[in-house]
CSV table of C-alpha atoms in Angstrom, one decimal:
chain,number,residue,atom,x,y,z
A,1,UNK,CA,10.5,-35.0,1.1
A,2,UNK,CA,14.4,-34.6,1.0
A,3,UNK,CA,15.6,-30.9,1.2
A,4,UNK,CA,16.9,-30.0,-2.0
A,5,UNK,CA,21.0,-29.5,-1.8
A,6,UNK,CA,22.4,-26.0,-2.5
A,7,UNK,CA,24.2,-25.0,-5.1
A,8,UNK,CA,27.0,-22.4,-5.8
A,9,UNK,CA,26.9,-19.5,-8.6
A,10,UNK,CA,29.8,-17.3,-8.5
A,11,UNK,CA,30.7,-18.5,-4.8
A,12,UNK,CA,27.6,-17.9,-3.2
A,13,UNK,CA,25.3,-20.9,-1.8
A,14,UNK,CA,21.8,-21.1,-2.8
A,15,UNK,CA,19.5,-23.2,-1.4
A,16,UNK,CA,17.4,-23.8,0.9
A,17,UNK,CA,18.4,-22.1,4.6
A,18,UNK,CA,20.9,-19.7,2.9
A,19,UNK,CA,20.3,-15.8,2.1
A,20,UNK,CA,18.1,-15.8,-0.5
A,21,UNK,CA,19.9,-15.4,-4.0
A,22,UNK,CA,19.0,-11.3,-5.7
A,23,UNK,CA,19.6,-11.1,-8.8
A,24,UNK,CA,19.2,-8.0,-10.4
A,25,UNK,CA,18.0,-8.1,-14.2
A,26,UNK,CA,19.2,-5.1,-16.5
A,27,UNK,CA,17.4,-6.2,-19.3
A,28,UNK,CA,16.8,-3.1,-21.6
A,29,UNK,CA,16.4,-0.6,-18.7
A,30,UNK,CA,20.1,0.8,-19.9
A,31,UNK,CA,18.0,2.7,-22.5
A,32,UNK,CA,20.8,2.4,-25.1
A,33,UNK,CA,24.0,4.0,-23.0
A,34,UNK,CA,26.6,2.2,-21.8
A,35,UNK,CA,26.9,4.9,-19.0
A,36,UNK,CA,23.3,4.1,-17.9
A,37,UNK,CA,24.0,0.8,-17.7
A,38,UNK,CA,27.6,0.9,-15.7
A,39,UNK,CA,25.4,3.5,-13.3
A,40,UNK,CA,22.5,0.2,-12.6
A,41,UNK,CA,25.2,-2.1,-12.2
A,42,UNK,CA,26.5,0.4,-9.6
A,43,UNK,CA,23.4,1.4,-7.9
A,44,UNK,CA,22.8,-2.6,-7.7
A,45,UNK,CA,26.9,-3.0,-5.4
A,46,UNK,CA,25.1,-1.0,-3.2
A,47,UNK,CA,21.7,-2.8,-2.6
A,48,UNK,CA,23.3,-5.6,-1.2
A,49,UNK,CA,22.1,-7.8,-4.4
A,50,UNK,CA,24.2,-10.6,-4.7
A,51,UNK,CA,23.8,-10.4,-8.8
A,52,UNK,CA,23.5,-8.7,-11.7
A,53,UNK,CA,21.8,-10.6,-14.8
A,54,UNK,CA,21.9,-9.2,-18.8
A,55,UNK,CA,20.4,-10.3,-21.6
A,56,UNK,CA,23.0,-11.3,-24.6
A,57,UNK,CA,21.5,-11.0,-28.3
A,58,UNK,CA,21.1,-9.0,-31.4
A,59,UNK,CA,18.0,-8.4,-32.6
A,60,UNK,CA,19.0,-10.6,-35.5
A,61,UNK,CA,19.7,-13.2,-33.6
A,62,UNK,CA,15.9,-13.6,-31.8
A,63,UNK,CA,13.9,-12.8,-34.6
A,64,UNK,CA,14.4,-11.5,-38.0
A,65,UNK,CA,12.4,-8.4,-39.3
A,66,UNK,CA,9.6,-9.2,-40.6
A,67,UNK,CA,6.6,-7.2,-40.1
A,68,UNK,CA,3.5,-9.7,-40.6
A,69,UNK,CA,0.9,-9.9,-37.5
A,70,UNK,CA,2.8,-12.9,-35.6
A,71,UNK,CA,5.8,-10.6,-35.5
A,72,UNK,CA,3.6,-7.7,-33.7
A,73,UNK,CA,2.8,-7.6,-30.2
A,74,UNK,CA,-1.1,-7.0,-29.9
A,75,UNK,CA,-2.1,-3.3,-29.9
A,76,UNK,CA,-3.4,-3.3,-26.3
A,77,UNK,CA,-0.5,-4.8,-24.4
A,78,UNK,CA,0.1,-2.1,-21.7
A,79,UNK,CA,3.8,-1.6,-22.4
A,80,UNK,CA,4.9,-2.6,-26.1
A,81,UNK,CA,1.5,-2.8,-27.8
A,82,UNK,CA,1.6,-2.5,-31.0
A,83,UNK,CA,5.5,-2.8,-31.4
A,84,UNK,CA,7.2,-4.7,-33.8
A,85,UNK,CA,9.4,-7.6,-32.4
A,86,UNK,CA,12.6,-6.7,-34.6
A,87,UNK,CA,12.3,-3.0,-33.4
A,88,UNK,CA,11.9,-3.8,-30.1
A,89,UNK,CA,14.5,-6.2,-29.7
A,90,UNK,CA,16.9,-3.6,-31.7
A,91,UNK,CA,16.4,-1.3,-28.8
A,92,UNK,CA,16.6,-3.4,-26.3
A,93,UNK,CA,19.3,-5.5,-26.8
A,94,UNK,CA,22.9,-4.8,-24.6
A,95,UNK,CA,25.5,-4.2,-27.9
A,96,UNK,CA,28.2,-7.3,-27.9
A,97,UNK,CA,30.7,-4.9,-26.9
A,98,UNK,CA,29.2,-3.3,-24.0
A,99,UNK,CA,29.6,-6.9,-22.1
A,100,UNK,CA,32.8,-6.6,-21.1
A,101,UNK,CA,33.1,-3.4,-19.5
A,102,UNK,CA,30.0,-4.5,-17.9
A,103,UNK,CA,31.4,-7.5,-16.4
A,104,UNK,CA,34.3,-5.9,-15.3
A,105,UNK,CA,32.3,-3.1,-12.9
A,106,UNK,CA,30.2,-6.0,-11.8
A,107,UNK,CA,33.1,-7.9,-10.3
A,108,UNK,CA,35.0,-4.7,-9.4
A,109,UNK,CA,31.6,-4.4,-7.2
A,110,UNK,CA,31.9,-8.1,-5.6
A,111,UNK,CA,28.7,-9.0,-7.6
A,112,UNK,CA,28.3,-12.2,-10.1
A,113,UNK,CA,27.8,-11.1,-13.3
A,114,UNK,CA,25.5,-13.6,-15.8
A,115,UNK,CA,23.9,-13.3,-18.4
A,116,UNK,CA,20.9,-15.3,-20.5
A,117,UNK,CA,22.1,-16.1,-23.9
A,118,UNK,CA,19.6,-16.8,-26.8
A,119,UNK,CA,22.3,-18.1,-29.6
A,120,UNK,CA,24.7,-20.1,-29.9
A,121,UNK,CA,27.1,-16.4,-30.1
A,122,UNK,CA,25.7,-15.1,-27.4
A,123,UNK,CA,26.9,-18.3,-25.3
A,124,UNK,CA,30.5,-17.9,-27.0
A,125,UNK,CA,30.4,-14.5,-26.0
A,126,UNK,CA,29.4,-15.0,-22.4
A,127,UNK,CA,32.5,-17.6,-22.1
A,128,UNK,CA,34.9,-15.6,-23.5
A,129,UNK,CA,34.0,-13.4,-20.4
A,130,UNK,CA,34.2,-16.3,-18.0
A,131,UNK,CA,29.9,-16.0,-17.2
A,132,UNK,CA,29.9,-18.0,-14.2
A,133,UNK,CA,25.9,-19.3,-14.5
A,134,UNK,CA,23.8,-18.9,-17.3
A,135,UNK,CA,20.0,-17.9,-17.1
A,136,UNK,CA,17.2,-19.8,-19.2
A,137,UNK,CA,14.5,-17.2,-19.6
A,138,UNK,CA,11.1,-18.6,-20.1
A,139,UNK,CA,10.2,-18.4,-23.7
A,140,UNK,CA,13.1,-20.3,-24.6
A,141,UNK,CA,12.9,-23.3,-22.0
A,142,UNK,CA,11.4,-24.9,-25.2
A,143,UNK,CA,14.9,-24.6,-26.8
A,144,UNK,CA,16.5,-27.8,-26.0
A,145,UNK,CA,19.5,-27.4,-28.2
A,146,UNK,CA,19.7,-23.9,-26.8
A,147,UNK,CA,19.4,-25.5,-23.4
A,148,UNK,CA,22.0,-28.6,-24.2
A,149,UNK,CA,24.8,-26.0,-25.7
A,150,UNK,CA,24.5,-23.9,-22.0
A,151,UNK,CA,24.6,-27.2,-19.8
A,152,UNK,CA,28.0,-28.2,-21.9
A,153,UNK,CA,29.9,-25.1,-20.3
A,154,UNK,CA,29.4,-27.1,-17.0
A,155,UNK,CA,28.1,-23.9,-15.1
A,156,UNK,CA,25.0,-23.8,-13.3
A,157,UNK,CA,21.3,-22.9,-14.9
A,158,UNK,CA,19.3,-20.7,-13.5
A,159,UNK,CA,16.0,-22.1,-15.3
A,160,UNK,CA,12.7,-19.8,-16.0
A,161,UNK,CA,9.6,-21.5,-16.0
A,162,UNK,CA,7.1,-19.0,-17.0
A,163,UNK,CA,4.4,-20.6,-19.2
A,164,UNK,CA,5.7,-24.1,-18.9
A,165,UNK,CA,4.0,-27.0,-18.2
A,166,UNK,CA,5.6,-29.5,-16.0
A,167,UNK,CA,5.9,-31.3,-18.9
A,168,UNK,CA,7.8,-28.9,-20.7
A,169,UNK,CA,9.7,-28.3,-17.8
A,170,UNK,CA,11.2,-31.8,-17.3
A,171,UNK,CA,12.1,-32.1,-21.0
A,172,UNK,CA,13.9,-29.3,-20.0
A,173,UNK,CA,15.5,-30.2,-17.4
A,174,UNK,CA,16.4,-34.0,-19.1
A,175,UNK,CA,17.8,-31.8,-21.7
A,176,UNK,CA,20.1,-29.9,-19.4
A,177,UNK,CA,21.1,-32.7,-17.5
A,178,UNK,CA,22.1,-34.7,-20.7
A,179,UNK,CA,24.2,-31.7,-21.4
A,180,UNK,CA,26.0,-32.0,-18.2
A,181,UNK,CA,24.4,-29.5,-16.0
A,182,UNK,CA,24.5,-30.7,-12.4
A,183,UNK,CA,23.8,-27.5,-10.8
A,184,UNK,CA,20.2,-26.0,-11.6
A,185,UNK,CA,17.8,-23.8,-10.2
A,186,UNK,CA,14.0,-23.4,-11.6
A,187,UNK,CA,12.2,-20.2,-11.1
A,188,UNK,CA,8.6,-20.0,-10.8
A,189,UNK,CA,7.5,-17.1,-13.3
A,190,UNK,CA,4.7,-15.3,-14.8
A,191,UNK,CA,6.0,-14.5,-18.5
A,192,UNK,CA,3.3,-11.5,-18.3
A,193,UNK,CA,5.1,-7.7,-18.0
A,194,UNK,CA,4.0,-6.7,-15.6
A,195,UNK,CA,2.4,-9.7,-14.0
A,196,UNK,CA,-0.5,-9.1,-11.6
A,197,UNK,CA,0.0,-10.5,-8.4
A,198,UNK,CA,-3.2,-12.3,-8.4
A,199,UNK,CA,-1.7,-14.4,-11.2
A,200,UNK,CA,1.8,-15.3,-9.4
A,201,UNK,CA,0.8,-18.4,-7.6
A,202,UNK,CA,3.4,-18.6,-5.5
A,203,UNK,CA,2.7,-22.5,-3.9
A,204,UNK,CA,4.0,-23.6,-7.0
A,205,UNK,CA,6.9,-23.0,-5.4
A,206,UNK,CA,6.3,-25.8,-3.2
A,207,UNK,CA,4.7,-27.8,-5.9
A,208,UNK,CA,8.1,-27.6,-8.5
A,209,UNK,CA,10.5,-28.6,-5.3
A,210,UNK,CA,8.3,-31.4,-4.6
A,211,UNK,CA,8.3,-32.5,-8.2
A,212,UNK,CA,11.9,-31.9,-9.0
A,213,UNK,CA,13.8,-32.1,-6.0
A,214,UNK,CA,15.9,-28.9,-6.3
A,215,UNK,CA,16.3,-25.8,-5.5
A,216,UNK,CA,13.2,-23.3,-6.4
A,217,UNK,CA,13.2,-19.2,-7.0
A,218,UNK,CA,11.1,-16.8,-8.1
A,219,UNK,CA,11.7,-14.8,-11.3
A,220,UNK,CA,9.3,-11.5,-10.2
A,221,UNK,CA,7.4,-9.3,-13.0
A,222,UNK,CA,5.1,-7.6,-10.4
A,223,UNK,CA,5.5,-4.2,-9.1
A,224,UNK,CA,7.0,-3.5,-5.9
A,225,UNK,CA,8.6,-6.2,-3.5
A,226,UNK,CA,5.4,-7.8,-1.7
A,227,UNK,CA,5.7,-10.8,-3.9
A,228,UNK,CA,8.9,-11.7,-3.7
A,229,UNK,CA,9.1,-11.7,0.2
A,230,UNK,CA,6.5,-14.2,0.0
A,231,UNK,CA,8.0,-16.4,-2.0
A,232,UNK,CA,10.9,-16.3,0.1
A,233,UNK,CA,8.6,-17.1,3.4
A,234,UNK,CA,7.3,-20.0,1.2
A,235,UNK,CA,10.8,-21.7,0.4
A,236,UNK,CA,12.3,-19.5,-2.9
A,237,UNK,CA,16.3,-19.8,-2.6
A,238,UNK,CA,16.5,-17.1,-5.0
A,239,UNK,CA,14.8,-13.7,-6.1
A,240,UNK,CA,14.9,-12.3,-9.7
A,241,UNK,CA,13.7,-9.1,-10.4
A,242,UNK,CA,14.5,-6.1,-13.4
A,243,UNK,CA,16.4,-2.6,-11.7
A,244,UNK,CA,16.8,0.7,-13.0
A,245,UNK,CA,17.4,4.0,-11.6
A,246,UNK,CA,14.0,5.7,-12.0
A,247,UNK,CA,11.4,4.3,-13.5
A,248,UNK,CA,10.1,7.5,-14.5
A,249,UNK,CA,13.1,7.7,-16.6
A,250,UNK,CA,10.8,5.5,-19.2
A,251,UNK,CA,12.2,2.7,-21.1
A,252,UNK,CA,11.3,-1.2,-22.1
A,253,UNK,CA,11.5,-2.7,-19.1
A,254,UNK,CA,10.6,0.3,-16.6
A,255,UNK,CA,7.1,-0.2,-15.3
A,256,UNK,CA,8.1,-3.3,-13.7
A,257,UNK,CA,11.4,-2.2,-12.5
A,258,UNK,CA,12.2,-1.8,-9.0
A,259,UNK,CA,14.6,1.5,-7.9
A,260,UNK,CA,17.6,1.0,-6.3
A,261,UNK,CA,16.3,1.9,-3.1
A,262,UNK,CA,13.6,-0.6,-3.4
A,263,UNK,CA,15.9,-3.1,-4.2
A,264,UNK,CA,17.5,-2.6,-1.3
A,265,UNK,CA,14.5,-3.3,0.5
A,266,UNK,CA,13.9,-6.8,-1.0
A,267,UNK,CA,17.7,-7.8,0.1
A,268,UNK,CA,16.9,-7.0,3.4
A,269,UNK,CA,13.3,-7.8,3.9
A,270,UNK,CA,13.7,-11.0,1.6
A,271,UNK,CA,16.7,-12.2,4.4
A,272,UNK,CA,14.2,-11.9,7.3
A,273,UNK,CA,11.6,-13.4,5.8
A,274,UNK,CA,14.1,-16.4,5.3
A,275,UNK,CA,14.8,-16.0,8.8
A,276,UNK,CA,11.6,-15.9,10.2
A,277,UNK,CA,10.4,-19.2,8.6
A,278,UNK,CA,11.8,-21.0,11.7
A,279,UNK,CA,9.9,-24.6,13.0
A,280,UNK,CA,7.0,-24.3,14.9
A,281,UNK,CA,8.0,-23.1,19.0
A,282,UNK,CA,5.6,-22.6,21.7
A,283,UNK,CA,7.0,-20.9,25.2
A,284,UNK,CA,9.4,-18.5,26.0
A,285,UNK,CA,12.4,-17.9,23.6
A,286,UNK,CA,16.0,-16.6,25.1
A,287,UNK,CA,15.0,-13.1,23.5
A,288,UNK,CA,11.9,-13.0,25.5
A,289,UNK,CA,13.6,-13.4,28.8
A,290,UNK,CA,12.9,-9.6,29.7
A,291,UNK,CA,9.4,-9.3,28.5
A,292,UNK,CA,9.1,-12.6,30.6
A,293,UNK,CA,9.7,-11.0,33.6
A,294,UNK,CA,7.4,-8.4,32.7
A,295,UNK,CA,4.7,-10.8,32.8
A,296,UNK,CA,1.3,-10.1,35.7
A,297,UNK,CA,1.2,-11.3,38.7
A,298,UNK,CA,-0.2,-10.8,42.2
A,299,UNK,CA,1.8,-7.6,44.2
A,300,UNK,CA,1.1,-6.0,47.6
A,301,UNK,CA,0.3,-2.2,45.9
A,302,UNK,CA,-0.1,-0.5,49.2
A,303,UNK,CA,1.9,-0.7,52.5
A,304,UNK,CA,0.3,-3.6,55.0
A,305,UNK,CA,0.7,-4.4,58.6
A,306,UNK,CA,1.2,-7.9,60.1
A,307,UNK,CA,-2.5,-9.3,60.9
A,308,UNK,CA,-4.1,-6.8,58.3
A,309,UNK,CA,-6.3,-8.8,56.1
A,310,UNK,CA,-5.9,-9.4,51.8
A,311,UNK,CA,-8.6,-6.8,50.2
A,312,UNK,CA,-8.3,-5.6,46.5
A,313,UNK,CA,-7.1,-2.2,47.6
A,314,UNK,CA,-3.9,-3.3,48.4
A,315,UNK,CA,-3.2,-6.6,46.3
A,316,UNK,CA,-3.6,-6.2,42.4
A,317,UNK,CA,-2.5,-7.9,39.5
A,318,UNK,CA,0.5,-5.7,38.0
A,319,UNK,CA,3.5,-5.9,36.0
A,320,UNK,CA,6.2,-7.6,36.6
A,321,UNK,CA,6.2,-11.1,37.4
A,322,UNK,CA,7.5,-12.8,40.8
A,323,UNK,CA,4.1,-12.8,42.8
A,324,UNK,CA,1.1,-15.2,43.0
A,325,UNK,CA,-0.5,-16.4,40.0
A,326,UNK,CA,-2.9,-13.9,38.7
A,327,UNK,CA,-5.9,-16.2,38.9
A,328,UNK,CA,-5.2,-16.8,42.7
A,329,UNK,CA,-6.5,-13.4,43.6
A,330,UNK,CA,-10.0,-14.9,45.1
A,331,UNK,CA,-8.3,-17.8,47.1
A,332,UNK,CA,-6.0,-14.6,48.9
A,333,UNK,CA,-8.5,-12.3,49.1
A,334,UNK,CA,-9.7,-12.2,53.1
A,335,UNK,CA,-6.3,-13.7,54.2
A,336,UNK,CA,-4.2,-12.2,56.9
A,337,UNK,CA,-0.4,-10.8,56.6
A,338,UNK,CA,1.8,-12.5,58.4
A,339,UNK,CA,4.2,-9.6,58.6
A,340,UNK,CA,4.2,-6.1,57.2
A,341,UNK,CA,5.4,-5.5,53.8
A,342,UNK,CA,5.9,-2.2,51.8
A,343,UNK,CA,3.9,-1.4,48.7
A,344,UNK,CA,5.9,-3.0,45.7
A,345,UNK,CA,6.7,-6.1,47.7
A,346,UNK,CA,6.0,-9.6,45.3
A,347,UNK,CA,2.5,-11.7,47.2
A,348,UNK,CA,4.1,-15.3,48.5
A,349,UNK,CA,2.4,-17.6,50.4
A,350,UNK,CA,5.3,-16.7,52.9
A,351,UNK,CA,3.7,-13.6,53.9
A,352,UNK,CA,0.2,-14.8,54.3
């Protein structure tokens, strides 16, 4: 199958053979302060993340409050059980006006600062501010109009597919392209938080590039960074995952949340994993040239005289290489010097 092109968010590649794509998700980590959330975006500059994602709407613009059973989340969820969706999403949410000064740290870091919309506002909002991709999460790939109104900006998609069937996924996809996306990126994604890693299924990775012919990431709910770098091994272009500063600072999203530092560990470990998914070689590499010469082989390990005859006290297989083949040791054995040799001297034919 034809690699899938790259595309460019905020002047960065992403695709398949480039650094792999971190974007670093705030989501409601800020825990309602602005100053929490400037000190993420900062902590993120400094993990080598080449983004940092938000989430733009009011509670009133996700759900309204009403407090009947489907607007509770089940009482045993591990995180928000019991929790009423208006109330959650009130806390949540990143205020309107906090999105400016946010964007503005981001870029004075050198990051690309995007954002996933889920209104119609949000996505007036986000251009006002220039938002140079914009993020589909999962629940709303179902949202065509949603999905049209963010493909008629003309900036890229960065597409969750988390509970989506490929069906669902190429009505999205039709939908954004009849917008006038021409720049997308899916994400594989479990829409469970946190999302075991038994349950991430990461050739699907394989399976949505082969299906759609463009570029595939993974959007990460699991804890710690073992998932993601395999992703990356198996072809993702791009890595999504939430950031906060301590997780046992508490908060909506914190359980699942890596730490700056840990961050820092999927940039670089997600780049060699990249770089490690070379083709298949056999025999020695360039870099192996020294350990090459290190190789056994067949040395004269004690000092000989000229007509002394080959015995296994003084010719052994050792390191390094530039004598016999090791495996000639019985063919030399009971052969005669032709000259004498000091201990340490390379076994030729030449000399025997």
């Amino acid at each position: 199958m034809r690699i899938p092109d790259a595309i460019e968010i905020g002047g960065h590649r992403v695709g398949p053979g480039e650094r792999p794509f971190v974007i670093a998700e705030v989501s409601g980590n800020h825990n309602g302060s602005l100053d929490r959330a400037l000190e993420i975006v900062d902590a993120i500059a400094g993990s080598g993340a080449q983004a940092v994602k938000f989430q733009t709407y009011r509670a009133d613009t996700i759900t309204i409050d009403v407090d009947g059973p489907a607007f509770r989340i089940r009482d045993d969820h591990g995180l928000w059980g019991g929790r009423n969706l208006y109330q959650l999403y009130e806390q949540a949410h990143t205020p309107w006006e906090w999105h400016e000064p946010l964007f503005a740290r981001a870029r004075e870091h050198g990051l690309v600062p995007f954002s996933s919309p889920f209104d119609p506002t949000a996505i007036e909002l986000l251009e006002s501010l220039d938002a140079p991709a914009y993020k589909v999460a999962s629940a709303e790939l179902v949202d065509l109009p949603l999905i049209r109104r963010m493909a008629a900006t003309g900036k890229p998609l960065v597409v969750s597919t988390g509970m989506a069937t490929l069906a669902e996924i190429d009505a999205a996809l039709t939908a954004a392209r009849d917008g006038g996306a021409t720049e997308i990126v899916l994400l594989a994604c479990t829409a469970s938080y946190p999302a075991d890693p038994a349950d991430a299924n990461l050739q699907s990775i394989s399976a949505l590039r082969e299906a759609f012919g463009i570029p595939i990431g993974l959007s990460d709910h699991t804890p710690g960074i073992g998932v993601s770098v395999a992703a990356v091994a198996l072809g993702a272009v791009a890595i999504e995952k939430h950031v906060t500063l301590q997780r046992s600072d508490g908060g909506v999203d914190s359980d699942f949340s890596l730490e700056p530092g840990e961050l820092a560990s999927l940039v670089t470990e997600g780049d060699a994993a990249r770089k490690a998914m070379g083709p298949a070689r056999f025999g020695p590499r360039e870099s192996e040239r020294d350990t090459l010469a290190l190789r056994r082989s067949l040395y004269v390990v004690a000092d000989v005289e000229s007509g002394e005859k080959v015995t296994e006290q003084n010719v052994r297989s050792i390191r390094p290489a530039g004598g016999l083949p090791t495996d000639t040791l019985t063919t030399v054995l009971g052969r005669t010097f032709t000259r004498s040799v000091p201990r340490g001297t390379p076994l030729t034919w030449e000399i025997i």
